[in-house]
Amino acid sequence: MTTPGAGHTHAHAPAHAAVVDLSRLAAAAQSGEKADVEALLERVRVIAHRYSRARLLSYPGGQHLADDVAQDICIAVLGALPRYRDRGRPFEAFVHGIASRKVADAQRAFSRHPQPIDELPDEVDDAPTPEDHAVKASDAESASRLLDLLPQNLREVMVLRVATGLSAEETGAALGMSAGAVRVAQHRALAKMREHAEKLQEVGHD
């Protein structure tokens, strides 16, 4: 079955096609059809969860915090959907704008009222998934700490490119940069992260 208006462009630009599909899905969801809304939220939930984990996992109780913020992002996207207008930017940019604000709100709230780990609910962790294993959690937390050491513009690029999985073109659209500038920023970010990691290793051996 072919999608009306899809044409031959999908064969030449699969990455862009994925963006168009999500934007079309958002437009369809604006009609209020339950199936379209659920399909959109399923995609948004993946983006929100990855973004929240990348930004918040290093916080005490970061897994719970990221899950809560991801849920807030989904609710906010759904609430803002009637106002969304497709102006040629990927829908991921719309989601990212909401996600970045929700994460920033959570970080500010945490800094005002830090909550010890032992006060956080732990019953949902009775059956840990493979990604909750100690080694993977440790790696994710280390990467998150390195991300926190980057300037904000480089951190946002890395979160969108690596954690959220956007292409350079999609990341550029979300941040108001060209795809080339995104690739340069990603290279700079990786170099800085390697530099910070080496310094941390040197400190650990002292």
Coordinates of N, CA and C in Angstrom, one line a residue, residues 12-144:
H12 N 15.1 8.1 -2.4 CA 16.3 8.8 -2.4 C 16.7 9.3 -1.1
A13 N 15.8 9.5 -0.2 CA 16.1 10.1 1.1 C 15.4 9.4 2.3
P14 N 15.8 8.2 2.6 CA 15.1 7.4 3.6 C 15.1 8.1 5.0
A15 N 16.2 8.8 5.3 CA 16.2 9.5 6.6 C 15.2 10.6 6.7
H16 N 15.1 11.4 5.6 CA 14.2 12.5 5.5 C 12.7 11.9 5.5
A17 N 12.6 10.8 4.8 CA 11.2 10.2 4.8 C 10.7 9.8 6.2
A18 N 11.6 9.4 7.0 CA 11.2 9.1 8.4 C 10.7 10.3 9.1
V19 N 11.4 11.5 8.9 CA 10.9 12.7 9.5 C 9.6 13.1 8.9
V20 N 9.4 13.0 7.6 CA 8.1 13.4 7.0 C 7.0 12.5 7.5
D21 N 7.3 11.2 7.7 CA 6.3 10.3 8.2 C 5.8 10.8 9.6
L22 N 6.7 11.2 10.4 CA 6.3 11.6 11.8 C 5.5 12.9 11.7
S23 N 5.9 13.8 10.9 CA 5.2 15.0 10.7 C 3.8 14.8 10.2
R24 N 3.7 13.8 9.2 CA 2.4 13.5 8.7 C 1.5 12.8 9.8
L25 N 2.2 12.0 10.6 CA 1.5 11.3 11.7 C 0.9 12.4 12.7
A26 N 1.8 13.4 12.9 CA 1.3 14.5 13.8 C 0.1 15.2 13.2
A27 N 0.2 15.5 11.9 CA -1.0 16.1 11.3 C -2.2 15.3 11.3
A28 N -2.1 14.0 11.2 CA -3.2 13.1 11.2 C -3.8 13.0 12.7
A29 N -2.9 13.0 13.6 CA -3.3 13.0 15.0 C -4.1 14.2 15.5
Q30 N -3.9 15.3 14.8 CA -4.6 16.5 15.1 C -6.1 16.4 14.9
S31 N -6.5 15.4 14.1 CA -7.9 15.2 13.8 C -8.6 14.6 15.0
G32 N -7.7 14.0 16.0 CA -8.3 13.5 17.2 C -8.6 12.0 17.1
E33 N -8.3 11.4 15.9 CA -8.5 9.9 15.8 C -7.6 9.2 16.8
K34 N -8.3 8.3 17.6 CA -7.6 7.6 18.7 C -6.4 6.9 18.2
A35 N -6.5 6.1 17.0 CA -5.4 5.3 16.5 C -4.2 6.2 16.1
D36 N -4.5 7.3 15.5 CA -3.4 8.3 15.1 C -2.7 8.9 16.3
V37 N -3.5 9.3 17.3 CA -2.9 9.8 18.5 C -2.0 8.8 19.2
E38 N -2.5 7.6 19.3 CA -1.7 6.6 20.0 C -0.5 6.3 19.3
A39 N -0.5 6.2 17.9 CA 0.7 5.9 17.1 C 1.7 7.1 17.3
L40 N 1.2 8.3 17.3 CA 2.1 9.4 17.5 C 2.8 9.4 18.9
L41 N 2.0 9.1 19.9 CA 2.5 9.1 21.3 C 3.5 8.0 21.5
E42 N 3.3 6.9 20.8 CA 4.3 5.8 20.9 C 5.7 6.2 20.3
R43 N 5.7 7.0 19.2 CA 6.9 7.5 18.7 C 7.5 8.6 19.6
V44 N 6.6 9.5 20.1 CA 7.1 10.6 21.0 C 7.7 10.0 22.3
R45 N 7.0 9.0 22.8 CA 7.5 8.4 24.0 C 8.9 7.9 23.9
V46 N 9.3 7.3 22.8 CA 10.7 6.8 22.6 C 11.7 8.0 22.6
I47 N 11.3 9.1 21.9 CA 12.2 10.2 21.8 C 12.3 10.9 23.2
A48 N 11.2 11.0 23.9 CA 11.2 11.6 25.2 C 12.0 10.8 26.2
H49 N 11.8 9.5 26.2 CA 12.5 8.6 27.2 C 14.0 8.7 26.9
R50 N 14.4 8.6 25.7 CA 15.9 8.6 25.4 C 16.5 10.0 25.8
Y51 N 15.8 11.1 25.5 CA 16.3 12.4 25.8 C 16.3 12.6 27.3
S52 N 15.3 12.2 28.0 CA 15.3 12.4 29.5 C 16.4 11.5 30.2
R53 N 16.5 10.3 29.7 CA 17.6 9.5 30.3 C 19.0 10.1 30.1
A54 N 19.2 10.6 28.9 CA 20.5 11.1 28.6 C 20.8 12.4 29.4
R55 N 19.8 13.1 29.8 CA 20.0 14.4 30.5 C 19.9 14.2 32.0
L56 N 19.2 13.1 32.5 CA 18.9 13.1 33.9 C 19.4 11.8 34.6
L57 N 20.0 10.9 33.9 CA 20.4 9.6 34.5 C 21.4 9.8 35.6
S58 N 22.3 10.8 35.5 CA 23.3 11.0 36.5 C 22.8 11.5 37.8
Y59 N 21.5 12.0 37.8 CA 21.0 12.5 39.1 C 20.6 11.3 40.0
P60 N 20.6 11.6 41.3 CA 20.2 10.5 42.2 C 18.7 10.2 41.9
G61 N 18.5 8.8 41.8 CA 17.1 8.4 41.3 C 16.8 8.8 39.9
G62 N 17.9 8.9 39.1 CA 17.8 9.4 37.7 C 16.8 8.6 36.9
Q63 N 16.8 7.3 37.1 CA 15.9 6.5 36.3 C 14.5 6.8 36.5
H64 N 14.1 7.0 37.7 CA 12.7 7.4 38.1 C 12.4 8.8 37.6
L65 N 13.4 9.7 37.8 CA 13.2 11.1 37.4 C 13.0 11.1 35.9
A66 N 13.8 10.4 35.1 CA 13.7 10.4 33.7 C 12.4 9.9 33.2
D67 N 11.9 8.8 33.8 CA 10.6 8.2 33.4 C 9.5 9.2 33.7
D68 N 9.6 9.9 34.8 CA 8.5 10.9 35.1 C 8.5 12.1 34.1
V69 N 9.7 12.5 33.8 CA 9.8 13.7 32.9 C 9.4 13.2 31.5
A70 N 9.8 12.0 31.1 CA 9.4 11.5 29.8 C 7.8 11.5 29.7
Q71 N 7.2 11.1 30.8 CA 5.7 11.1 30.8 C 5.2 12.5 30.7
D72 N 5.8 13.5 31.4 CA 5.4 14.9 31.3 C 5.6 15.4 29.9
I73 N 6.6 15.0 29.2 CA 6.9 15.5 27.9 C 5.8 15.0 27.0
C74 N 5.4 13.7 27.1 CA 4.3 13.1 26.3 C 3.0 13.9 26.5
I75 N 2.7 14.2 27.7 CA 1.5 14.9 28.1 C 1.5 16.3 27.5
A76 N 2.7 16.9 27.6 CA 2.8 18.3 27.1 C 2.7 18.3 25.6
V77 N 3.3 17.3 24.9 CA 3.2 17.3 23.4 C 1.8 17.1 23.0
L78 N 1.1 16.2 23.7 CA -0.3 15.9 23.4 C -1.2 17.2 23.6
G79 N -0.9 17.9 24.7 CA -1.6 19.2 25.0 C -1.3 20.3 23.9
A80 N -0.1 20.3 23.4 CA 0.3 21.3 22.5 C 0.0 21.0 21.0
L81 N -0.4 19.7 20.8 CA -0.6 19.2 19.4 C -1.6 20.1 18.6
P82 N -2.7 20.5 19.2 CA -3.6 21.3 18.4 C -3.0 22.6 17.9
R83 N -2.0 23.1 18.6 CA -1.3 24.4 18.1 C -0.2 24.1 17.1
Y84 N 0.2 22.9 16.9 CA 1.3 22.6 16.1 C 1.0 22.9 14.6
R85 N 1.9 23.5 13.9 CA 1.8 23.8 12.5 C 3.0 23.3 11.8
D86 N 2.9 22.5 10.8 CA 4.1 22.0 10.0 C 4.6 23.1 9.1
R87 N 5.7 23.7 9.5 CA 6.3 24.8 8.7 C 7.6 24.3 8.0
G88 N 7.7 23.0 7.8 CA 8.9 22.5 7.1 C 10.0 21.9 8.0
R89 N 9.8 22.1 9.3 CA 10.8 21.6 10.3 C 10.3 20.2 10.7
P90 N 11.2 19.3 11.0 CA 10.8 18.0 11.5 C 10.0 18.1 12.8
F91 N 9.1 17.2 13.0 CA 8.3 17.2 14.2 C 9.1 16.9 15.4
E92 N 10.3 16.2 15.2 CA 11.2 16.0 16.3 C 11.7 17.3 16.9
A93 N 11.8 18.4 16.1 CA 12.2 19.7 16.6 C 11.1 20.2 17.6
F94 N 9.9 20.0 17.3 CA 8.8 20.4 18.1 C 8.8 19.7 19.5
V95 N 9.0 18.4 19.4 CA 9.1 17.5 20.6 C 10.4 17.9 21.4
H96 N 11.5 18.2 20.7 CA 12.7 18.6 21.4 C 12.5 19.9 22.2
G97 N 11.8 20.8 21.6 CA 11.6 22.1 22.3 C 10.9 21.9 23.6
I98 N 9.9 21.1 23.6 CA 9.1 20.7 24.8 C 10.0 19.9 25.7
A99 N 10.7 19.0 25.2 CA 11.5 18.1 26.1 C 12.6 18.9 26.8
S100 N 13.2 19.8 26.1 CA 14.3 20.5 26.7 C 13.8 21.4 27.8
R101 N 12.6 22.0 27.7 CA 12.0 22.8 28.7 C 11.6 21.9 29.9
K102 N 11.0 20.8 29.7 CA 10.6 19.9 30.8 C 11.8 19.4 31.6
V103 N 12.9 19.1 30.9 CA 14.1 18.6 31.5 C 14.7 19.7 32.4
A104 N 14.7 20.9 31.8 CA 15.3 22.1 32.5 C 14.4 22.4 33.8
D105 N 13.1 22.2 33.7 CA 12.3 22.4 34.8 C 12.6 21.4 35.9
A106 N 12.8 20.1 35.5 CA 13.1 19.1 36.4 C 14.4 19.3 37.1
Q107 N 15.4 19.8 36.4 CA 16.7 20.1 36.9 C 16.7 21.2 37.9
R108 N 15.9 22.3 37.6 CA 15.7 23.4 38.5 C 15.0 22.9 39.8
A109 N 14.0 22.1 39.6 CA 13.2 21.6 40.8 C 14.1 20.8 41.7
F110 N 14.9 20.0 41.1 CA 15.8 19.1 41.8 C 16.9 19.9 42.6
S111 N 17.4 20.9 42.0 CA 18.4 21.7 42.6 C 17.8 22.5 43.8
R112 N 16.5 22.8 43.8 CA 15.8 23.5 44.9 C 15.5 22.5 46.0
H113 N 15.1 21.3 45.6 CA 14.6 20.3 46.6 C 15.3 19.0 46.3
P114 N 16.6 18.8 46.5 CA 17.2 17.5 46.2 C 16.6 16.4 47.1
Q115 N 16.4 15.3 46.4 CA 15.7 14.2 47.2 C 16.7 13.0 47.3
P116 N 17.0 12.6 48.5 CA 17.9 11.5 48.6 C 17.4 10.2 47.9
I117 N 18.3 9.4 47.5 CA 18.0 8.2 46.8 C 17.0 7.3 47.6
D118 N 17.3 7.2 49.0 CA 16.5 6.2 49.8 C 15.1 6.7 50.0
E119 N 14.8 8.0 49.6 CA 13.4 8.4 49.8 C 12.6 8.2 48.5
L120 N 13.3 7.8 47.4 CA 12.6 7.6 46.2 C 11.9 6.2 46.1
P121 N 10.8 6.1 45.5 CA 10.1 4.8 45.4 C 11.0 3.8 44.7
D122 N 11.0 2.5 45.2 CA 11.9 1.5 44.5 C 11.1 0.3 44.1
E123 N 9.8 0.3 44.3 CA 9.1 -1.0 44.0 C 9.1 -1.3 42.6
V124 N 9.2 -0.3 41.7 CA 9.2 -0.6 40.2 C 10.5 -1.3 39.8
D125 N 11.5 -1.4 40.6 CA 12.8 -2.0 40.2 C 12.9 -3.4 40.7
D126 N 11.8 -4.1 41.1 CA 11.8 -5.4 41.5 C 12.3 -6.4 40.4
A127 N 11.9 -6.1 39.2 CA 12.3 -6.9 38.1 C 13.1 -6.1 37.1
P128 N 14.4 -5.9 37.3 CA 15.3 -5.0 36.5 C 15.4 -5.6 35.1
T129 N 15.4 -4.7 34.1 CA 15.6 -5.1 32.7 C 17.0 -5.2 32.4
P130 N 17.4 -5.7 31.3 CA 18.9 -5.8 30.9 C 19.6 -4.5 31.0
E131 N 18.9 -3.4 30.6 CA 19.6 -2.1 30.6 C 19.7 -1.5 32.0
D132 N 19.2 -2.2 33.0 CA 19.4 -1.8 34.4 C 20.6 -2.5 35.0
H133 N 21.2 -3.4 34.3 CA 22.3 -4.1 34.9 C 23.4 -3.1 35.3
A134 N 24.2 -3.5 36.2 CA 25.2 -2.6 36.9 C 26.2 -2.0 35.9
V135 N 26.7 -2.8 35.0 CA 27.7 -2.3 34.1 C 27.2 -1.3 33.1
K136 N 26.0 -1.6 32.6 CA 25.4 -0.7 31.6 C 25.0 0.6 32.3
A137 N 24.4 0.5 33.5 CA 24.1 1.7 34.3 C 25.3 2.5 34.6
S138 N 26.4 1.9 34.9 CA 27.6 2.6 35.2 C 28.1 3.3 34.0
D139 N 28.1 2.6 32.8 CA 28.5 3.3 31.6 C 27.7 4.5 31.2
A140 N 26.3 4.3 31.4 CA 25.4 5.4 31.1 C 25.6 6.6 32.0
E141 N 25.9 6.3 33.3 CA 26.1 7.4 34.2 C 27.4 8.1 33.9
S142 N 28.4 7.4 33.5 CA 29.7 8.0 33.2 C 29.6 8.9 32.0
A143 N 28.8 8.4 30.9 CA 28.6 9.2 29.7 C 27.8 10.4 30.1
S144 N 26.8 10.3 31.0 CA 26.0 11.4 31.3 C 26.8 12.5 32.1

